[in-house]
Short mmCIF file of C-alpha atoms and ligand atoms in Angstrom, two decimals:
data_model
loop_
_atom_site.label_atom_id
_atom_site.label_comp_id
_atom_site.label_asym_id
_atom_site.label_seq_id
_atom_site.Cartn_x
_atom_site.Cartn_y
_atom_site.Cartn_z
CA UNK A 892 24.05 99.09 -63.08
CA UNK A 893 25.42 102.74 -62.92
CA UNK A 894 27.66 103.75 -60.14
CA UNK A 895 26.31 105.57 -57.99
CA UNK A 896 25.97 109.53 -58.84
CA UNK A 897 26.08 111.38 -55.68
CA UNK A 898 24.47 112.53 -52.70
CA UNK A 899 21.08 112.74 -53.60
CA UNK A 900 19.71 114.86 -50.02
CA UNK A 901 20.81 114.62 -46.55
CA UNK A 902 18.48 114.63 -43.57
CA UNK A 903 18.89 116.40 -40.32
CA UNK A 904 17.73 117.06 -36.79
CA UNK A 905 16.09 120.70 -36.20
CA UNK A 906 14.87 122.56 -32.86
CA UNK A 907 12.32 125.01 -33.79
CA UNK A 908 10.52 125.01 -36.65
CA UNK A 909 9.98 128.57 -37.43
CA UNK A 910 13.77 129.30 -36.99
CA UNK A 911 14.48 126.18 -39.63
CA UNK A 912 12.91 127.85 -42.32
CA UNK A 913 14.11 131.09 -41.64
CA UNK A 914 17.26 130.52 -42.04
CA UNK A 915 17.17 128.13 -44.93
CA UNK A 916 14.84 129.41 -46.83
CA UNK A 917 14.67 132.95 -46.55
CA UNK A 918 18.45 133.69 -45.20
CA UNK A 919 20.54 130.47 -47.27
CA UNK A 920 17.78 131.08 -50.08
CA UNK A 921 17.39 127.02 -49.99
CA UNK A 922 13.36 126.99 -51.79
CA UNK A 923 11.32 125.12 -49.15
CA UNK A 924 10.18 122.54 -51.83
CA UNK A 925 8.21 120.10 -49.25
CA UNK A 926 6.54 120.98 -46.28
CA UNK A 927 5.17 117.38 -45.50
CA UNK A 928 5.63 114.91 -41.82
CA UNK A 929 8.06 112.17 -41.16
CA UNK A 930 6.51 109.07 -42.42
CA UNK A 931 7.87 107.43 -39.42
CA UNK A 932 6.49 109.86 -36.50
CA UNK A 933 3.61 111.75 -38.44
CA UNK A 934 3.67 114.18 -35.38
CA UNK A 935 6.83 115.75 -36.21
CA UNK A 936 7.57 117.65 -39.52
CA UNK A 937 9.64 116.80 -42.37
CA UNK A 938 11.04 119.96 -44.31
CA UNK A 939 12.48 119.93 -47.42
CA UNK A 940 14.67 122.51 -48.65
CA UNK A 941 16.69 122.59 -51.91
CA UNK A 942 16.70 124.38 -55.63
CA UNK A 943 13.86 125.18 -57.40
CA UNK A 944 12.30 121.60 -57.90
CA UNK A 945 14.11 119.83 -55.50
CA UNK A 946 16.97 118.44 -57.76
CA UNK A 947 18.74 115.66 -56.22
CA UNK A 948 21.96 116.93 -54.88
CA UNK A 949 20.49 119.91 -53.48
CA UNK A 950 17.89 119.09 -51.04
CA UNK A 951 18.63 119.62 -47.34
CA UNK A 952 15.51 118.06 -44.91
CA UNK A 953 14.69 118.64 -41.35
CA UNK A 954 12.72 116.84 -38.39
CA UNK A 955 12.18 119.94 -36.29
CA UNK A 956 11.72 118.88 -32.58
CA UNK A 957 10.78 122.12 -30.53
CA UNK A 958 13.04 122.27 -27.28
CA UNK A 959 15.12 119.43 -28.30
CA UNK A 960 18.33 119.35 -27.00
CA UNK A 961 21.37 119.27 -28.83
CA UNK A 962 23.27 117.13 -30.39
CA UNK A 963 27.05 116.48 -29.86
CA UNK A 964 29.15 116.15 -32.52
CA UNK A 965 31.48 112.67 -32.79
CA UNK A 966 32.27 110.02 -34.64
CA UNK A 967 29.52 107.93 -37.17
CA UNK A 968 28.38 110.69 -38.25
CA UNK A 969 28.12 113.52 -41.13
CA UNK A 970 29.80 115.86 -39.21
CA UNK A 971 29.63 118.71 -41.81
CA UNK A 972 27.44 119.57 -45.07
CA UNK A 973 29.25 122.23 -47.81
CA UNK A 974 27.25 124.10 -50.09
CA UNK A 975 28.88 125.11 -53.55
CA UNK A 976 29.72 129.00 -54.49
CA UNK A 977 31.02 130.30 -57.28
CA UNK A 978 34.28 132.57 -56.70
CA UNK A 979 32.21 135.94 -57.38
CA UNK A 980 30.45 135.13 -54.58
CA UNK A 981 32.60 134.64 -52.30
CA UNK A 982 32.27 138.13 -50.54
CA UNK A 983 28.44 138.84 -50.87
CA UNK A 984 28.20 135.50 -48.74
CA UNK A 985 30.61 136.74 -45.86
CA UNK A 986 28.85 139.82 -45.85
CA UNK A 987 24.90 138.47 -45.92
CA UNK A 988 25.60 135.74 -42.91
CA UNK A 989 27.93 138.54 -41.07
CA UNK A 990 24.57 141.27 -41.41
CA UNK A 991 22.30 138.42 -39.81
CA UNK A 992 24.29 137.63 -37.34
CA UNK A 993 26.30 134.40 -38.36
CA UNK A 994 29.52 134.01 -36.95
CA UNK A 995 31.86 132.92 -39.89
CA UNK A 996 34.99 130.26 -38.95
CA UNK A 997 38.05 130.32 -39.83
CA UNK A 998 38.74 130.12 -43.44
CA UNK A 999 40.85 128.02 -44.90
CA UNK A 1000 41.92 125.72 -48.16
CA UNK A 1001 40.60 122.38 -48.69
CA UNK A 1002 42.19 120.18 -51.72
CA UNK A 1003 42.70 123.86 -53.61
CA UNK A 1004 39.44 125.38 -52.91
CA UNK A 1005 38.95 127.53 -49.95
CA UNK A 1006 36.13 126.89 -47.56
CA UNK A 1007 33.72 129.52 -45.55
CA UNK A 1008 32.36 127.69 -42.35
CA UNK A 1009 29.50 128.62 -40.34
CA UNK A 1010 26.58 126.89 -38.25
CA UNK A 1011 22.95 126.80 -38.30
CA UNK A 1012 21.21 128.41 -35.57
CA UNK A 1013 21.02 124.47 -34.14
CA UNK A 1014 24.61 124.22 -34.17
CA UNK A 1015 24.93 122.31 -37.42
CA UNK A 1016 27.98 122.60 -38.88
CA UNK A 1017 27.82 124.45 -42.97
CA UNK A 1018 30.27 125.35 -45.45
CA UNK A 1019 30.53 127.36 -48.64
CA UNK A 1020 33.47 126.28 -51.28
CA UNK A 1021 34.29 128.19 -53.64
CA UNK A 1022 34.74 126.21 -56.51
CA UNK A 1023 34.04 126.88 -60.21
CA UNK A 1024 33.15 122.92 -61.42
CA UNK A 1025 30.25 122.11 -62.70
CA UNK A 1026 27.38 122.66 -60.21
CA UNK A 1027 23.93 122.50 -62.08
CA UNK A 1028 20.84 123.22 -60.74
CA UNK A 1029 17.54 125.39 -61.22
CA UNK A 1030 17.87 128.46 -59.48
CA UNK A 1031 14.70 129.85 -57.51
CA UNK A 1032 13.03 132.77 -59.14
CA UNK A 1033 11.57 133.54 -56.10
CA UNK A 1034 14.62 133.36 -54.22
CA UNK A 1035 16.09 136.67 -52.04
CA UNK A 1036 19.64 135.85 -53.36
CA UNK A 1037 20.73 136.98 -56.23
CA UNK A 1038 20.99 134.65 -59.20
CA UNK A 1039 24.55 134.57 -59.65
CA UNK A 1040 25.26 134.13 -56.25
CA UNK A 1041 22.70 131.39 -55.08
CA UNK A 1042 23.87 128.58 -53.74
CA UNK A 1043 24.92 125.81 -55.71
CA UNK A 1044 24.17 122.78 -54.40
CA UNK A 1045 25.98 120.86 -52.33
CA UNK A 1046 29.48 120.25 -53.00
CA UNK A 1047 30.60 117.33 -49.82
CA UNK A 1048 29.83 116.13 -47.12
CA UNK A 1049 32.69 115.38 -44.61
CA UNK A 1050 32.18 112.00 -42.29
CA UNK A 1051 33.45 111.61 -39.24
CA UNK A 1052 34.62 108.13 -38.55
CA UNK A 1053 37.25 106.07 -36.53
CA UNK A 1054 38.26 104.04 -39.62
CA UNK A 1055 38.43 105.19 -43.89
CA UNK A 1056 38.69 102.06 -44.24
CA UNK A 1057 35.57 99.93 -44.11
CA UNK A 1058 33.70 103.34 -45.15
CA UNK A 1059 35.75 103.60 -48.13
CA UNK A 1060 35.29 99.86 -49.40
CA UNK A 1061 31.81 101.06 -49.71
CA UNK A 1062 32.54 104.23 -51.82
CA UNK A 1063 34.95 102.53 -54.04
CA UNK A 1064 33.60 99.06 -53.65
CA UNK A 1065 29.90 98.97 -54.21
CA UNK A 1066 28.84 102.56 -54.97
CA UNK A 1067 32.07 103.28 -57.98
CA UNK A 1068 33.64 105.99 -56.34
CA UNK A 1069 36.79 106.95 -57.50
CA UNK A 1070 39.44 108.25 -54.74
CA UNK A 1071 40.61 111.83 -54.97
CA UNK A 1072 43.37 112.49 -52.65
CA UNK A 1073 44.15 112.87 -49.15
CA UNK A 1074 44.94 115.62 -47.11
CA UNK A 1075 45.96 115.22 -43.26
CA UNK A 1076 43.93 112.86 -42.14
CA UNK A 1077 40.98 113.86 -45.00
CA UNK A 1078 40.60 111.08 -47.23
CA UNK A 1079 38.31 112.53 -50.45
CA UNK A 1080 35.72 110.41 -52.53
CA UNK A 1081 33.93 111.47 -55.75
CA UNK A 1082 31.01 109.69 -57.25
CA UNK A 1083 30.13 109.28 -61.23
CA UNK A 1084 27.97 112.37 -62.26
CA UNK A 1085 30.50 114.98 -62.10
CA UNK A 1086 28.35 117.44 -61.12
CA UNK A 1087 26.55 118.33 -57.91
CA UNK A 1088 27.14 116.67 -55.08
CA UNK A 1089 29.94 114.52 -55.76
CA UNK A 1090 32.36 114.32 -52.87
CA UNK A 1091 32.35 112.74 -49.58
CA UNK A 1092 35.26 113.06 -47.42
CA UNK A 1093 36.12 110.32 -44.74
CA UNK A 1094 37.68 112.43 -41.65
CA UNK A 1095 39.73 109.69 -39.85
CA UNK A 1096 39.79 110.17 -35.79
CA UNK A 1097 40.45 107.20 -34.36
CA UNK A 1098 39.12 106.59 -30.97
CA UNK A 1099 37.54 109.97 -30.90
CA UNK A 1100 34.23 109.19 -29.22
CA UNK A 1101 30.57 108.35 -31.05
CA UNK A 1102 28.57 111.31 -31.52
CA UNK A 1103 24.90 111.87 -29.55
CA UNK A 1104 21.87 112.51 -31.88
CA UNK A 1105 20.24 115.78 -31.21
CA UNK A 1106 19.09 119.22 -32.64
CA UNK A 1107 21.82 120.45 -35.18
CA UNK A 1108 22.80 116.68 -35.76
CA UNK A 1109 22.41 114.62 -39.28
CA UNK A 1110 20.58 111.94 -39.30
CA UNK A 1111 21.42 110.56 -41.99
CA UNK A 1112 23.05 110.91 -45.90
CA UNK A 1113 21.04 109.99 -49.05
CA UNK A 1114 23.11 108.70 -51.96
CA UNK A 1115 21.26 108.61 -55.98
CA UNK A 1116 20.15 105.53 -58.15
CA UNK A 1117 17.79 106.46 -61.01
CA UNK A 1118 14.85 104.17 -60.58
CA UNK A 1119 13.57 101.28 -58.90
CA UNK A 1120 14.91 98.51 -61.14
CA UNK A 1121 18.86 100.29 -60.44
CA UNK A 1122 17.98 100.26 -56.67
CA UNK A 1123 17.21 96.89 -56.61
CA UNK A 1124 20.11 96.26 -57.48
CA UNK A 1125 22.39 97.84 -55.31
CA UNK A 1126 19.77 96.42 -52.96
CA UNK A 1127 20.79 93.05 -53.56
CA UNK A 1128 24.32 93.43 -54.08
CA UNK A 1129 24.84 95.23 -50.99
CA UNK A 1130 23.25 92.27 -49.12
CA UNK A 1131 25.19 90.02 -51.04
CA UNK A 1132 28.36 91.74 -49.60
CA UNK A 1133 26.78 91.26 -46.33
CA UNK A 1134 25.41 94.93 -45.31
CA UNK A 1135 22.10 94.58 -43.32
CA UNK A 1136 20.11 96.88 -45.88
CA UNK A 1137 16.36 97.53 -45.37
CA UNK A 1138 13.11 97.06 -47.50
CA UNK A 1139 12.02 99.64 -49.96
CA UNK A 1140 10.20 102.49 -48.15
CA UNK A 1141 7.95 104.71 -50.43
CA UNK A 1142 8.78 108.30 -49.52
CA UNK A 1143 6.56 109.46 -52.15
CA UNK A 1144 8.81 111.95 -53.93
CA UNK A 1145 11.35 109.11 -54.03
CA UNK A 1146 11.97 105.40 -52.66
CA UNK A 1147 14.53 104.70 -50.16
CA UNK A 1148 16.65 101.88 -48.51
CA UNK A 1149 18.72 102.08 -45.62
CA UNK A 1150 21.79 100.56 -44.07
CA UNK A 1151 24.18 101.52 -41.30
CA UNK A 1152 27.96 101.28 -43.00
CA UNK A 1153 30.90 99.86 -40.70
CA UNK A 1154 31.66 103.55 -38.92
CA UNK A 1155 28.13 103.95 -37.93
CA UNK A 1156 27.21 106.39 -40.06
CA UNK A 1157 23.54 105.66 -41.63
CA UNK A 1158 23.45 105.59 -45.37
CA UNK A 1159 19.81 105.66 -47.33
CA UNK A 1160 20.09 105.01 -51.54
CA UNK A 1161 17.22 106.90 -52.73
CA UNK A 1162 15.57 106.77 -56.43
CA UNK A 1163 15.95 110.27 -58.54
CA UNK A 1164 12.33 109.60 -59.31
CA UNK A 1165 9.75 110.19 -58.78
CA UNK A 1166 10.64 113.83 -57.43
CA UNK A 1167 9.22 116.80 -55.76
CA UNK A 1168 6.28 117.65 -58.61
CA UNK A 1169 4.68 114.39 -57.94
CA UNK A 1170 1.85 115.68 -55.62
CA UNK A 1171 2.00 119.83 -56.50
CA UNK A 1172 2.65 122.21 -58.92
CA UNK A 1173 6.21 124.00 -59.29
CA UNK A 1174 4.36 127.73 -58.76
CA UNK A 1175 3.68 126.62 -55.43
CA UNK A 1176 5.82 123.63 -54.38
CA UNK A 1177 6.07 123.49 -50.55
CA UNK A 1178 3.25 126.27 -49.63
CA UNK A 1179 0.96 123.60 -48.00
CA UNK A 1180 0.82 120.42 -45.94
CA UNK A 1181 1.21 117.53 -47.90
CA UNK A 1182 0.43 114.04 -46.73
CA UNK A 1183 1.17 110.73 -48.32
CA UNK A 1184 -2.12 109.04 -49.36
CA UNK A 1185 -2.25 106.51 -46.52
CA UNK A 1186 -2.04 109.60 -43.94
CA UNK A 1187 -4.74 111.45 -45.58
CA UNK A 1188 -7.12 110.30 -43.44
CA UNK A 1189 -5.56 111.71 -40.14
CA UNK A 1190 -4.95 114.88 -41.78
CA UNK A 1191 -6.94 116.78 -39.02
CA UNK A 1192 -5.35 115.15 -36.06
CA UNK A 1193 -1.80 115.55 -37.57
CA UNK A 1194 -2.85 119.28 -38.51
CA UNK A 1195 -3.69 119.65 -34.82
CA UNK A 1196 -0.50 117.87 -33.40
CA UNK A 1197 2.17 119.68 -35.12
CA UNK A 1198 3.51 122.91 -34.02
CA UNK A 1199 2.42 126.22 -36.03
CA UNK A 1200 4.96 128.36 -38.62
CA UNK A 1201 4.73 130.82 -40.57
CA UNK A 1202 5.59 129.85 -43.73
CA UNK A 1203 7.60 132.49 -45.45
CA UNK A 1204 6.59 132.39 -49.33
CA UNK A 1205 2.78 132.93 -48.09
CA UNK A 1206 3.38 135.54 -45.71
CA UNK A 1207 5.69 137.29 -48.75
CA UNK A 1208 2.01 137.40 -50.74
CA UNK A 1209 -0.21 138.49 -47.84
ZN1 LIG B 1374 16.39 110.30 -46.39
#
């Protein structure tokens, strides 16, 4: 059984639609590689936004609620989500998110590497490092961002939580995780591929109050097995170590289980495969409504229930 690789997507709450994939897609450049429902509530959309093809490591999802209120940040959860840039990049990023009206935070260094913070018009807290490791993905040819300066993937995800402790016996304990360093009260992770995707960092605030789900929060982080066979695995060894882990739930472009870890945050392992291509071609991944087979046949009534958008790549062609 491999360790675990990395963060494979992480899934968050959205207000409207339209404004979603405006900014991810067509501002952050993010390829909306899904345009699907959650599986779970079939009236709401699921949005999937990422590289090219959706590689795992990349891939940033919504639930957009229309008028839902917003979340407040706190403890148990994924407070924050950076995005890798490379150092040349560095300025044409301050200066696209400053021309559309982004307010940039405060930079500062993190562990060497000097981080660009902003939020997403829901509130949700986003970061670019600048970092030169390896970061491989497949950029968008269709993308408004430049080549050399698209972004990378994601480079961490910071957790809020009350205790490292019980988090971290999961990172080092059942996932292989190696521990990187601590800064303040930062406490880094890095998982085995040593590419995108590999850190999480445990923010320790103890008794800092639980965070309320709401537009702009995550819902939850996604970390990579390969296949099936690898997740039953972890499957069974995470019960073993007495984690209340879910079934398998098919999410057709990959298979998930779920458990909440000691701090509250909720943790999914997800399969690499099957992957985004499964149900459309790669010319025009994400351009219509797709349903998983045993939706199909509500596809009018879930057509009729969710809210309308205009999807940018088809408006770009009209
Ligand atoms: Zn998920």
């Amino acid at each position: 059984m491999q360790p675990i690789q990395g963060i494979h997507h992480i899934t968050a709450f959205a207000s409207d639609p339209q404004r979603n994939v405006d900014f991810y897609h067509t501002l952050l450049g993010q390829r909306m590689v899904k345009t699907t429902i959650n599986f779970d509530d079939p009236g709401t959309y699921h949005f999937y936004f990422a590289d090219e093809i959706g590689t795992p490591g990349t891939v940033m999802t919504f639930f957009p609620w229309p008028h839902a209120r917003r979340g407040t940040p706190g403890n148990g959860e994924v407070a924050a989500t950076g995005y890798t840039i490379r150092p040349n990049s560095a300025d044409y990023w301050r200066h696209r998110l400053t021309e559309n009206g982004v307010t940039i935070g405060t930079r500062h260094m993190r562990f060497g590497q000097e981080v660009i913070p902003f939020r997403d018009p829901d509130g949700m807290a986003l970061e670019l490092i600048v970092s030169d490791e390896p970061a491989t993905i497949q950029p968008w040819r269709g993308s408004p961002i430049p080549a050399e300066h698209e972004l990378r993937g994601f480079h961490s995800a910071t957790l809020w939580v009350d205790s490292a402790e019980h988090t971290a016996a999961i990172l080092l304990g059942q996932f292989n995780y190696t521990f990187v360093g601590q800064e303040g009260n930062r406490y880094r992770y890095k998982g085995a591929s040593n590419d995108i995707g590999v850190y999480i960092d445990l923010l320790e605030r103890p008794g800092q109050p639980r965070g309320s789900q709401g537009a702009g929060s995550v819902h939850h982080i996604a970390f990579r097995t390969v296949d099936d066979t690898e997740q039953a695995e972890y499957q069974s060894q995470l019960r073993l170590a007495g984690y209340h882990v879910t079934d398998v739930k098919d999410r057709q472009y990959f298979h998930s289980i779920y458990f909440r870890e000691p701090n509250g945050v909720l943790f999914e392992i997800a399969t690499d495969a099957p992957g985004f291509l499964y149900d459309e071609p790669v010319e025009t991944l994400g351009t219509t409504l797709r349903l998983p087979p045993w939706l199909e046949q509500h596809r009018e009534t879930i057509e009729n229930a969710v809210p309308k958008f205009n999807h940018p790549a088809l408006a770009a062609q009209s």
